Short mmCIF file of C-alpha atoms in Angstrom, two decimals:
data_model
loop_
_atom_site.label_atom_id
_atom_site.label_comp_id
_atom_site.label_asym_id
_atom_site.label_seq_id
_atom_site.Cartn_x
_atom_site.Cartn_y
_atom_site.Cartn_z
CA MET A 1 11.69 -17.64 32.28
CA TRP A 2 9.30 -16.09 34.80
CA ILE A 3 7.53 -14.01 32.14
CA ALA A 4 6.98 -16.99 29.85
CA LYS A 5 5.38 -18.95 32.69
CA ASP A 6 3.29 -16.09 34.10
CA LEU A 7 1.90 -15.07 30.71
CA ASN A 8 1.24 -18.72 29.75
CA ASP A 9 1.23 -19.47 26.04
CA ASN A 10 0.07 -16.01 25.01
CA VAL A 11 3.54 -14.59 24.54
CA LYS A 12 6.65 -15.41 22.54
CA ILE A 13 9.91 -14.06 23.93
CA LEU A 14 12.84 -13.14 21.71
CA SER A 15 16.21 -12.12 23.10
CA LEU A 16 18.11 -9.61 20.97
CA SER A 17 21.87 -9.98 21.11
CA TYR A 18 24.53 -7.46 20.15
CA ASP A 19 28.29 -7.22 20.49
CA SER A 20 29.11 -5.72 23.89
CA ASN A 21 32.49 -7.41 24.28
CA VAL A 22 34.78 -4.79 25.80
CA VAL A 23 37.80 -6.17 23.90
CA ALA A 24 36.05 -6.55 20.52
CA SER A 25 38.18 -5.33 17.64
CA VAL A 26 35.33 -4.31 15.31
CA HIS A 27 33.61 -0.98 15.98
CA ASN A 28 29.86 -0.80 15.24
CA ASP A 29 28.08 2.46 15.81
CA VAL A 30 24.48 2.60 17.00
CA ALA A 31 22.93 2.83 13.53
CA GLU A 32 24.84 -0.25 12.35
CA ILE A 33 23.70 -2.21 15.42
CA GLY A 34 20.11 -1.25 14.63
CA GLN A 35 20.56 -2.33 11.00
CA ASN A 36 21.97 -5.69 12.07
CA LEU A 37 19.05 -6.33 14.39
CA ILE A 38 16.58 -5.48 11.62
CA GLN A 39 18.22 -8.07 9.40
CA SER A 40 17.84 -10.66 12.16
CA LEU A 41 14.20 -9.84 12.92
CA VAL A 42 12.47 -9.18 9.61
CA THR A 43 14.44 -11.25 7.11
CA ASN A 44 14.01 -14.47 9.09
CA SER A 45 10.89 -16.31 7.87
CA ARG A 46 10.48 -17.88 11.33
CA TYR A 47 9.41 -14.50 12.71
CA GLU A 48 7.29 -13.34 9.78
CA THR A 49 3.88 -13.87 11.45
CA LEU A 50 4.95 -12.58 14.88
CA TRP A 51 4.52 -8.92 14.01
CA ASP A 52 0.77 -9.32 13.42
CA ARG A 53 0.38 -9.37 17.21
CA PRO A 54 1.03 -6.74 19.90
CA VAL A 55 4.75 -6.18 20.42
CA ALA A 56 6.48 -5.08 23.64
CA MET A 57 10.16 -4.33 24.11
CA VAL A 58 12.18 -4.52 27.34
CA ALA A 59 15.75 -3.25 27.65
CA TYR A 60 18.41 -2.70 30.28
CA SER A 61 21.16 -0.05 30.33
CA PHE A 62 23.12 -0.03 27.04
CA GLY A 63 20.45 -2.29 25.53
CA GLY A 64 17.96 0.59 25.66
CA LEU A 65 20.14 2.58 23.29
CA VAL A 66 20.29 -0.41 20.95
CA LEU A 67 16.51 -0.78 21.17
CA LYS A 68 16.01 2.88 20.23
CA SER A 69 18.40 2.43 17.32
CA LEU A 70 16.37 -0.55 16.08
CA VAL A 71 13.12 1.45 16.10
CA VAL A 72 14.69 4.51 14.45
CA GLU A 73 16.26 2.44 11.66
CA MET A 74 12.97 0.59 11.06
CA HIS A 75 11.17 3.92 10.77
CA LYS A 76 13.72 5.07 8.17
CA HIS A 77 13.13 1.92 6.12
CA VAL A 78 9.35 2.24 6.16
CA TYR A 79 8.56 5.94 6.05
CA GLN A 80 11.65 7.81 4.88
CA LYS A 81 12.75 5.29 2.23
CA GLN A 82 16.37 6.19 2.93
CA THR A 83 17.72 2.77 2.12
CA ASN A 84 16.99 0.00 -0.36
CA LYS A 85 18.69 -2.80 1.56
CA LEU A 86 15.38 -4.51 2.40
CA ASP A 87 12.96 -6.10 -0.05
CA VAL A 88 9.24 -5.28 -0.01
CA LYS A 89 8.40 -8.25 2.20
CA ALA A 90 10.93 -7.22 4.84
CA GLN A 91 9.76 -3.60 4.70
CA ASN A 92 6.20 -4.80 5.32
CA CYS A 93 7.44 -6.66 8.40
CA CYS A 94 9.07 -3.46 9.66
CA GLU A 95 5.83 -1.58 9.10
CA LYS A 96 3.81 -4.21 11.01
CA PHE A 97 6.37 -4.19 13.82
CA LEU A 98 6.08 -0.42 14.28
CA LYS A 99 2.30 -0.49 13.94
CA ASN A 100 1.89 -3.17 16.60
CA LEU A 101 4.51 -1.87 19.02
CA LYS A 102 2.38 -1.23 22.10
CA GLY A 103 4.90 -0.46 24.79
CA VAL A 104 8.50 -0.21 25.93
CA VAL A 105 10.03 -0.86 29.36
CA PHE A 106 13.44 0.61 30.17
CA TYR A 107 15.64 -0.53 33.07
CA SER A 108 18.15 2.18 34.06
CA VAL A 109 18.71 3.35 30.48
CA PRO A 110 20.64 6.63 30.05
CA HIS A 111 18.38 8.51 27.63
CA VAL A 112 20.04 11.89 27.67
CA GLY A 113 23.08 13.09 29.60
CA GLY A 114 24.32 11.28 32.68
CA THR A 115 26.53 8.91 30.71
CA GLN A 116 29.85 10.15 32.11
CA ASP A 117 29.70 7.86 35.12
CA LEU A 118 28.62 4.99 32.91
CA SER A 119 31.53 5.63 30.54
CA LYS A 120 34.00 5.86 33.41
CA TYR A 121 32.66 2.66 34.91
CA PHE A 122 33.06 0.70 31.69
CA LYS A 123 36.51 2.19 31.15
CA TRP A 124 37.50 1.02 34.64
CA GLN A 125 36.12 -2.47 33.88
CA CYS A 126 38.04 -2.46 30.60
CA GLN A 127 41.30 -1.61 32.37
CA LYS A 128 40.88 -4.67 34.56
CA ILE A 129 40.40 -6.93 31.53
CA ALA A 130 42.78 -5.67 28.86
CA LYS A 131 45.75 -3.39 28.55
CA ASP A 132 44.76 -2.28 25.05
CA LYS A 133 41.79 0.07 25.55
CA THR A 134 41.75 1.30 21.94
CA ARG A 135 40.06 -1.88 20.73
CA SER A 136 37.01 -1.45 22.94
CA SER A 137 33.92 -1.10 20.72
CA LEU A 138 31.79 -0.49 23.78
CA LEU A 139 33.90 2.45 24.91
CA LYS A 140 33.78 3.92 21.41
CA ASN A 141 30.02 3.54 21.43
CA MET A 142 29.78 5.25 24.80
CA LYS A 143 31.72 8.21 23.46
CA ILE A 144 29.33 8.39 20.54
CA PHE A 145 26.35 8.24 22.86
CA ASP A 146 27.82 10.99 25.02
CA ARG A 147 27.70 13.23 21.97
CA LYS A 148 24.54 11.96 20.29
CA MET A 149 22.32 10.89 23.18
CA GLU A 150 19.84 13.73 22.80
CA GLN A 151 19.45 13.22 19.03
CA LEU A 152 18.90 9.48 19.45
CA SER A 153 16.10 10.13 21.95
CA ILE A 154 14.53 12.75 19.68
CA ASP A 155 14.65 10.39 16.68
CA PHE A 156 13.17 7.59 18.78
CA GLU A 157 10.25 9.74 19.92
CA LYS A 158 9.57 10.74 16.30
CA SER A 159 9.67 7.11 15.18
CA ILE A 160 6.99 5.76 17.54
CA CYS A 161 3.26 6.39 17.67
CA GLU A 162 2.17 8.95 20.22
CA ASN A 163 -0.05 6.45 22.06
CA ILE A 164 2.78 4.01 22.84
CA ASN A 165 3.24 3.48 26.58
CA ILE A 166 6.77 3.86 27.92
CA TYR A 167 7.69 2.75 31.44
CA ALA A 168 11.04 3.18 33.19
CA PHE A 169 12.80 1.75 36.22
CA ALA A 170 15.54 3.81 37.89
CA GLU A 171 18.22 2.54 40.25
CA GLY A 172 18.16 3.72 43.88
CA LEU A 173 21.55 2.53 45.18
CA PRO A 174 25.20 3.14 44.23
CA ILE A 175 27.22 0.16 42.98
CA ASP A 176 29.81 0.52 45.78
CA ASN A 177 31.79 3.14 47.66
CA LYS A 178 33.89 3.96 44.60
CA TRP A 179 31.05 4.22 42.11
CA GLY A 180 27.84 6.06 42.85
CA ILE A 181 24.53 5.82 41.03
CA ILE A 182 25.64 5.11 37.46
CA VAL A 183 22.54 6.37 35.60
CA PRO A 184 20.90 9.35 37.35
CA THR A 185 17.13 9.18 37.83
CA ALA A 186 16.52 12.22 35.61
CA SER A 187 18.26 10.49 32.73
CA ALA A 188 16.62 7.09 33.28
CA ILE A 189 13.04 8.46 33.30
CA ARG A 190 13.53 10.94 30.44
CA LEU A 191 11.06 9.27 28.02
CA SER A 192 8.65 7.72 30.52
CA ASN A 193 6.12 10.58 30.73
CA ASN A 194 5.87 10.03 34.52
CA ASN A 195 5.35 6.26 34.16
CA TYR A 196 8.41 5.37 36.21
CA TYR A 197 9.44 3.49 39.35
CA ILE A 198 12.54 4.04 41.50
CA VAL A 199 13.85 0.70 42.76
CA GLU A 200 15.26 1.81 46.10
CA ASP A 201 17.03 -1.47 46.94
CA ALA A 202 18.73 -2.01 43.56
CA ASN A 203 21.85 -0.58 41.92
CA HIS A 204 22.75 -0.42 38.24
CA LEU A 205 23.93 -4.03 38.18
CA THR A 206 21.03 -5.58 40.13
CA ILE A 207 18.03 -3.55 38.94
CA CYS A 208 17.20 -6.08 36.24
CA LYS A 209 17.70 -9.07 38.57
CA PRO A 210 14.67 -9.12 40.91
CA PRO A 211 15.08 -11.52 43.87
CA SER A 212 11.44 -12.64 43.68
CA LYS A 213 8.27 -12.30 41.63
CA GLU A 214 6.86 -9.97 44.27
CA HIS A 215 9.71 -7.54 43.85
CA LEU A 216 8.82 -4.14 42.39
CA SER A 217 11.09 -4.49 39.38
CA TYR A 218 9.29 -7.68 38.28
CA SER A 219 5.69 -7.26 39.48
CA LYS A 220 5.35 -3.90 37.70
CA LEU A 221 7.00 -5.29 34.56
CA LEU A 222 4.47 -8.11 34.46
CA GLU A 223 1.63 -5.64 34.99
CA CYS A 224 2.89 -3.47 32.12
CA LEU A 225 3.20 -6.42 29.74
CA LYS A 226 -0.34 -7.57 30.49
CA ASN A 227 -1.63 -4.07 29.76
CA PHE A 228 0.28 -3.99 26.47
CA MET A 229 -1.28 -7.30 25.43
CA LYS A 230 -4.76 -5.88 26.03
CA GLU A 231 -4.10 -2.87 23.83
CA LYS A 232 -6.26 -2.74 20.72
CA ASN A 233 -4.57 -2.16 17.41
CA THR A 234 -4.78 1.51 16.55
CA PRO A 235 -5.19 2.74 12.97
CA PRO A 236 -1.80 3.12 11.27
CA MET A 237 -0.44 6.63 11.04
CA PRO A 238 -0.19 8.04 7.51
CA PRO A 239 3.49 8.68 6.69
CA LEU A 240 4.74 12.25 6.55
CA PRO A 241 7.33 13.48 4.04
CA CYS A 242 10.96 13.32 5.12
CA TYR A 243 11.16 17.12 4.93
CA GLU A 244 8.51 19.70 5.79
CA VAL A 245 8.19 23.37 4.89
CA ALA A 246 5.85 25.59 6.91
CA LEU A 247 3.54 22.65 7.61
CA GLU A 248 3.05 22.91 11.36
CA ASP A 249 1.69 26.48 11.39
CA LYS A 250 -0.70 25.68 8.54
CA ALA A 251 -1.88 22.53 10.32
CA LYS A 252 -2.56 24.46 13.52
CA ALA A 253 -4.58 27.03 11.55
CA ILE A 254 -6.67 24.24 10.00
CA HIS A 255 -7.31 22.67 13.40
CA ASN A 256 -8.31 26.06 14.85
CA LEU A 257 -10.87 26.33 12.05
CA LEU A 258 -12.12 22.84 12.89
CA GLN A 259 -12.86 24.03 16.42
CA LYS A 260 -15.43 26.41 14.91
CA GLU A 261 -16.82 24.15 12.17
CA SER A 262 -17.88 20.49 12.05
CA ILE A 263 -16.47 20.00 8.55
CA VAL A 264 -13.60 21.81 6.83
CA ALA A 265 -12.48 21.39 3.22
CA LEU A 266 -9.02 21.75 1.70
CA VAL A 267 -9.38 22.60 -1.99
CA GLY A 268 -6.71 22.85 -4.66
CA MET A 269 -5.06 21.26 -7.66
CA GLY A 270 -3.19 17.97 -7.55
CA GLY A 271 0.32 18.17 -6.10
CA ILE A 272 -0.29 21.38 -4.18
CA GLY A 273 -0.03 19.66 -0.80
CA LYS A 274 -3.60 18.93 0.36
CA THR A 275 -2.83 15.36 1.40
CA THR A 276 0.45 16.30 3.09
CA LEU A 277 -1.21 19.08 5.09
CA SER A 278 -4.11 16.86 6.17
CA LYS A 279 -1.60 14.19 7.29
CA LYS A 280 0.17 16.79 9.41
CA VAL A 281 -3.15 17.82 11.00
CA TYR A 282 -3.86 14.17 11.75
CA HIS A 283 -0.42 13.55 13.25
CA LEU A 284 -0.56 16.61 15.48
CA PHE A 285 -4.12 16.38 16.76
CA HIS A 286 -5.55 12.85 16.41
CA ASN A 287 -4.62 12.06 20.02
CA GLN A 288 -7.03 14.78 21.18
CA TYR A 289 -9.94 12.64 19.97
CA GLU A 290 -11.45 9.44 21.32
CA LYS A 291 -11.55 7.88 17.83
CA SER A 292 -9.83 8.81 14.59
CA SER A 293 -9.48 7.60 11.02
CA PHE A 294 -7.43 8.71 8.01
CA LEU A 295 -8.99 7.60 4.71
CA GLU A 296 -6.30 8.12 2.09
CA ASP A 297 -6.90 8.56 -1.66
CA VAL A 298 -10.62 7.75 -1.51
CA LYS A 299 -11.19 8.34 -5.22
CA SER A 300 -8.93 5.44 -6.24
CA LYS A 301 -10.52 2.88 -3.89
CA HIS A 302 -13.79 0.98 -3.98
CA ILE A 303 -16.20 2.69 -1.62
CA LYS A 304 -16.93 -0.62 0.16
CA ASP A 305 -13.26 -0.93 1.11
CA VAL A 306 -13.24 2.61 2.47
CA GLN A 307 -16.40 1.91 4.46
CA LYS A 308 -14.79 -1.17 6.00
CA LYS A 309 -11.70 0.77 7.06
CA LEU A 310 -13.80 3.51 8.63
CA LEU A 311 -15.92 0.92 10.43
CA GLN A 312 -12.80 -0.79 11.78
CA ASP A 313 -11.09 2.46 12.85
CA LEU A 314 -14.09 3.99 14.60
CA CYS A 315 -16.10 0.98 15.77
CA ASP A 316 -13.40 -1.69 16.17
CA ARG A 317 -15.41 -3.93 13.88
CA LYS A 318 -13.39 -6.02 11.42
CA LEU A 319 -15.63 -7.73 8.88
CA HIS A 320 -15.12 -11.12 7.31
CA LYS A 321 -15.20 -11.40 3.54
CA HIS A 322 -18.74 -12.77 3.46
CA GLU A 323 -20.19 -9.99 5.65
CA ASP A 324 -22.06 -7.09 4.05
CA VAL A 325 -20.72 -3.76 5.26
CA ASP A 326 -24.09 -2.07 4.65
CA GLU A 327 -25.54 -3.85 7.66
CA TYR A 328 -23.16 -2.04 10.01
CA LEU A 329 -23.00 1.48 8.55
CA ASP A 330 -25.35 2.89 11.19
CA GLU A 331 -22.62 2.17 13.74
CA ILE A 332 -20.43 4.80 12.06
CA LYS A 333 -23.21 7.34 12.30
CA GLN A 334 -23.80 6.49 15.94
CA CYS A 335 -20.09 6.70 16.77
CA MET A 336 -19.84 10.16 15.20
CA LYS A 337 -22.77 11.32 17.33
CA THR A 338 -21.70 9.89 20.67
CA ASN A 339 -17.89 10.20 20.59
CA LYS A 340 -15.31 12.85 19.95
CA VAL A 341 -14.09 11.76 16.51
CA LEU A 342 -11.66 13.03 13.90
CA VAL A 343 -12.05 11.74 10.33
CA VAL A 344 -9.86 12.84 7.42
CA VAL A 345 -11.24 12.01 3.97
CA ASP A 346 -8.49 12.45 1.41
CA ASP A 347 -9.11 13.21 -2.28
CA VAL A 348 -12.88 13.00 -2.71
CA ASP A 349 -14.04 13.20 -6.33
CA ILE A 350 -17.80 12.67 -6.08
CA THR A 351 -20.39 13.80 -3.55
CA ASN A 352 -21.63 10.25 -3.08
CA ASN A 353 -18.38 9.35 -1.32
CA LEU A 354 -19.25 11.41 1.73
CA GLU A 355 -22.84 10.21 1.81
CA ALA A 356 -21.81 6.55 1.48
CA LEU A 357 -19.43 6.90 4.43
CA GLN A 358 -22.28 8.08 6.66
CA LEU A 359 -20.35 11.23 7.45
CA ILE A 360 -22.96 13.50 5.87
CA ILE A 361 -26.75 13.29 6.15
CA ASP A 362 -27.97 16.80 5.52
CA LYS A 363 -26.54 20.22 4.88
CA HIS A 364 -23.44 21.26 6.84
CA ALA A 365 -23.03 17.90 8.59
CA THR A 366 -25.74 18.32 11.21
CA ASN A 367 -25.51 14.59 11.97
CA VAL A 368 -22.10 15.24 13.55
CA ASN A 369 -21.96 16.41 17.14
CA CYS A 370 -20.04 19.58 17.87
CA MET A 371 -17.09 17.57 19.22
CA SER A 372 -16.61 15.38 16.12
CA LYS A 373 -14.71 16.85 13.18
CA ILE A 374 -14.31 16.03 9.49
CA LEU A 375 -11.47 17.27 7.29
CA VAL A 376 -11.97 16.56 3.60
CA ASN A 377 -9.67 17.16 0.61
CA CYS A 378 -10.95 17.82 -2.88
CA ARG A 379 -9.77 19.28 -6.16
CA ASN A 380 -13.10 20.94 -6.92
CA TRP A 381 -15.15 22.81 -4.31
CA GLN A 382 -18.30 22.38 -6.42
CA ILE A 383 -18.44 18.76 -5.22
CA LEU A 384 -18.49 19.85 -1.57
CA LYS A 385 -20.36 23.15 -1.61
CA ILE A 386 -23.70 21.71 -0.43
CA TYR A 387 -21.99 20.36 2.69
CA VAL A 388 -19.17 22.77 3.47
CA LYS A 389 -19.64 26.44 4.22
CA GLU A 390 -17.58 28.80 2.12
CA SER A 391 -16.10 30.18 5.34
CA ALA A 392 -14.93 26.63 6.22
CA THR A 393 -13.17 26.15 2.88
CA VAL A 394 -9.41 26.60 2.64
CA ASN A 395 -8.07 27.21 -0.86
CA MET A 396 -4.55 25.81 -0.98
CA THR A 397 -1.94 28.24 -2.27
CA PHE A 398 1.45 27.70 -3.86
CA LEU A 399 4.60 27.92 -1.77
CA GLU A 400 6.18 31.30 -1.38
CA GLU A 401 9.50 31.85 -3.13
CA GLU A 402 11.70 31.21 -0.09
CA GLN A 403 9.66 28.15 0.95
CA ALA A 404 9.90 26.73 -2.59
CA ARG A 405 13.66 27.30 -2.58
CA GLU A 406 14.02 25.56 0.79
CA LEU A 407 12.06 22.48 -0.35
CA PHE A 408 13.89 22.11 -3.67
CA MET A 409 17.32 22.66 -2.13
CA PHE A 410 16.70 19.98 0.48
CA HIS A 411 15.77 17.34 -2.10
CA ALA A 412 18.45 18.37 -4.59
CA PHE A 413 21.36 18.97 -2.20
CA LYS A 414 20.09 17.89 1.27
CA HIS A 415 21.46 21.24 2.39
CA ALA A 416 20.83 24.66 0.86
CA ASN A 417 24.46 25.78 1.12
CA CYS A 418 25.95 22.84 -0.74
CA ALA A 419 25.32 24.18 -4.26
CA THR A 420 27.97 25.98 -6.30
CA ASN A 421 27.10 29.27 -8.00
CA ASP A 422 26.49 27.60 -11.39
CA PHE A 423 24.05 25.14 -9.90
CA LYS A 424 22.42 27.86 -7.80
CA ASN A 425 21.63 29.86 -10.92
CA VAL A 426 20.01 26.90 -12.67
CA SER A 427 18.22 26.05 -9.42
CA LYS A 428 16.61 29.49 -9.36
CA GLU A 429 15.25 28.93 -12.87
CA ILE A 430 13.94 25.45 -12.01
CA ILE A 431 12.26 26.73 -8.84
CA LYS A 432 10.66 29.53 -10.85
CA ALA A 433 9.46 27.09 -13.50
CA CYS A 434 7.88 24.85 -10.84
CA GLY A 435 5.76 27.79 -9.77
CA GLY A 436 5.71 26.94 -6.09
CA LEU A 437 4.05 23.54 -6.60
CA PRO A 438 5.42 21.23 -3.87
CA LEU A 439 5.13 18.01 -5.88
CA SER A 440 7.12 19.32 -8.84
CA LEU A 441 9.78 20.79 -6.54
CA GLU A 442 10.15 17.48 -4.72
CA ILE A 443 10.27 15.34 -7.87
CA LEU A 444 12.72 17.60 -9.71
CA GLY A 445 14.90 17.88 -6.62
CA CYS A 446 15.00 14.11 -6.08
CA TYR A 447 15.72 13.49 -9.77
CA LEU A 448 18.67 15.92 -9.79
CA HIS A 449 20.10 14.82 -6.44
CA ASN A 450 23.64 13.45 -6.78
CA ILE A 451 23.81 14.60 -10.43
CA TYR A 452 26.79 16.92 -10.87
CA ASP A 453 26.57 17.47 -14.64
CA LEU A 454 25.29 21.02 -15.19
CA GLU A 455 24.05 20.17 -18.70
CA ILE A 456 21.67 17.55 -17.30
CA TRP A 457 20.23 20.22 -14.98
CA LYS A 458 19.76 22.60 -17.90
CA ASP A 459 18.16 19.84 -19.96
CA ALA A 460 15.73 19.09 -17.10
CA LEU A 461 14.81 22.78 -17.00
CA ARG A 462 14.10 22.85 -20.74
CA GLU A 463 11.97 19.72 -20.59
CA LEU A 464 10.02 21.11 -17.64
CA LYS A 465 9.29 24.38 -19.43
CA TYR A 466 8.00 22.51 -22.49
CA GLY A 467 5.99 20.03 -20.43
CA ARG A 468 7.96 17.02 -21.61
CA ASP A 469 9.20 13.98 -19.70
CA ILE A 470 12.58 14.37 -18.07
CA THR A 471 15.05 11.91 -19.55
CA GLY A 472 15.68 9.13 -17.07
CA GLY A 473 13.25 10.51 -14.52
CA SER A 474 11.44 7.58 -12.87
CA ASP A 475 8.83 9.88 -11.32
CA ASN A 476 7.58 11.40 -14.59
CA GLU A 477 4.30 9.52 -14.37
CA ARG A 478 3.77 10.61 -10.77
CA LEU A 479 4.11 14.28 -11.74
CA TRP A 480 2.26 14.46 -15.05
CA LYS A 481 -0.45 12.04 -13.95
CA LYS A 482 -1.36 14.45 -11.13
CA PHE A 483 -1.70 17.28 -13.64
CA GLN A 484 -3.69 15.09 -16.03
CA ILE A 485 -6.18 14.19 -13.28
CA SER A 486 -6.73 17.87 -12.50
CA PHE A 487 -7.31 18.59 -16.19
CA ASN A 488 -9.68 15.65 -16.66
CA HIS A 489 -11.86 16.85 -13.78
CA LEU A 490 -12.59 20.14 -15.57
CA PHE A 491 -15.77 20.54 -17.63
CA LYS A 492 -15.30 20.67 -21.42
CA LYS A 493 -15.63 24.45 -21.53
CA GLU A 494 -13.12 24.82 -18.71
CA GLN A 495 -10.66 22.50 -20.49
CA ASP A 496 -10.91 24.68 -23.62
CA MET A 497 -10.33 27.78 -21.53
CA PHE A 498 -7.31 26.17 -19.88
CA LEU A 499 -5.75 25.34 -23.25
CA ASP A 500 -6.44 28.86 -24.56
CA ILE A 501 -4.78 30.39 -21.51
CA ALA A 502 -1.80 28.01 -21.70
CA CYS A 503 -1.23 28.63 -25.42
CA PHE A 504 -2.10 32.29 -25.89
CA PHE A 505 -2.62 34.23 -22.68
CA ILE A 506 0.46 33.54 -20.53
CA GLY A 507 1.41 36.87 -18.92
CA PHE A 508 -1.90 38.58 -19.66
CA LYS A 509 -4.06 40.02 -16.90
CA LYS A 510 -7.16 38.06 -15.88
CA LYS A 511 -9.50 40.86 -16.92
CA THR A 512 -8.01 40.90 -20.42
CA PHE A 513 -8.78 37.22 -20.89
CA CYS A 514 -12.33 37.68 -19.57
CA ARG A 515 -13.04 40.50 -22.03
CA VAL A 516 -11.71 38.45 -24.93
CA TYR A 517 -13.54 35.28 -23.93
CA TRP A 518 -16.92 36.70 -22.89
CA ASN A 519 -16.74 40.35 -23.85
CA ALA A 520 -17.53 40.91 -20.18
CA ASP A 521 -15.71 41.15 -16.86
CA ASP A 522 -16.55 37.82 -15.28
CA SER A 523 -13.36 37.48 -13.28
CA HIS A 524 -15.28 36.22 -10.24
CA PHE A 525 -15.62 32.95 -12.20
CA PHE A 526 -11.95 32.26 -11.55
CA GLU A 527 -12.39 32.78 -7.83
CA ARG A 528 -14.88 29.92 -7.76
CA MET A 529 -12.59 27.53 -9.64
#
């Protein structure tokens, strides 16, 4: 009631309820509680437009664990696609909720460890209320949290943007002579990144009940909420795959190269992992820059739309439909010169894309200051060679054998040791046929997941070897379309060469093909492709 009055009409307050009845007969674990709250929040049309605005969450004690569960389950819906229980509209609401979540305030929440006293306290309370302790859903939950507290906190941190502010209040007094401080300070401030306050005159039961508006536990809360409301919307983070193989080390190597060069290019065929690697670079290092923007799949979008997104991300300028983006493009150029900026341009297919985005003026990006960086993905280095030094070009390579096995096994079995010998043998052949291409390994693995008929696996292997659609595979288009795009971007002579190699020269040495095709050793041609 105080918050609503002090923030005037600028805030709408929702109270999330969950079953904490100590004699409840139905046991809900933390994931189920999160799922139930999602259903209440995003499937209710009354709340549909709320998530377009900044969102803040406040929780006390056990409620903080429920709050973390809500965020983790939302993240699974949006980015990991682990469940199909929500329709597209509801998933969009989850995405907006996560995007606009600006801050979290925890009151005496046990984030990791320190739950023994809390469990004992609730058990003692339960004994006073009911003789039958086995029906206590809360006690069961507390036992779960004792075991899974650390994982819940880890999942929560992975599910929120890095720039989200987290504040924590910790209790300073014991409840009484029998019970000490229920949630230790170290546990209560675990996620706060030093944004915490110890309320010296409050115990676990009174910390969320300030006696006046001037009290620390309310005045600081109000201050935090006002700061959250001022936060500008940050560009949405591009989603990462649910499973990564050797990505972090590669991303760090790319960022190290960016420290030496203003613009770096990732070059390689479709499906080899250029976009995934650039997303990982962005996730790991965007917070080291004052401004950042990830421009995904540029080739499939109208350049005006890409310009508008870049203008909004870097210059905080959102144009109306009738406004001409050309009038504001100089602002992008100026921002790149005067700020420390990271821009990722994904899947460029023509040189004009870079020029139209004002990221390139002359050779080797001399319009960009030494602090601003550009990472660009492309299938063909010829498009970028007038702007990117050869030393700043990274040619993407296929996964090594063990890395390819790890990726396929995850998608096919979710665990490498779950396959029987028969399936392992076919798996080896499929992995070999995929040739270390991440996209094909992922698609084949997902298609064969939960299929326990060995003949279907063998049939999929045959179809893959002959370049035919896999029966029943819903991702056929995704796989072959990638290959078709790579083929279409070759010149006519290169397409003929590709077909000759595919039909007649499999297994031959490169020099043999060069002698047959040109009667000369021109193998350096392949190094440029």
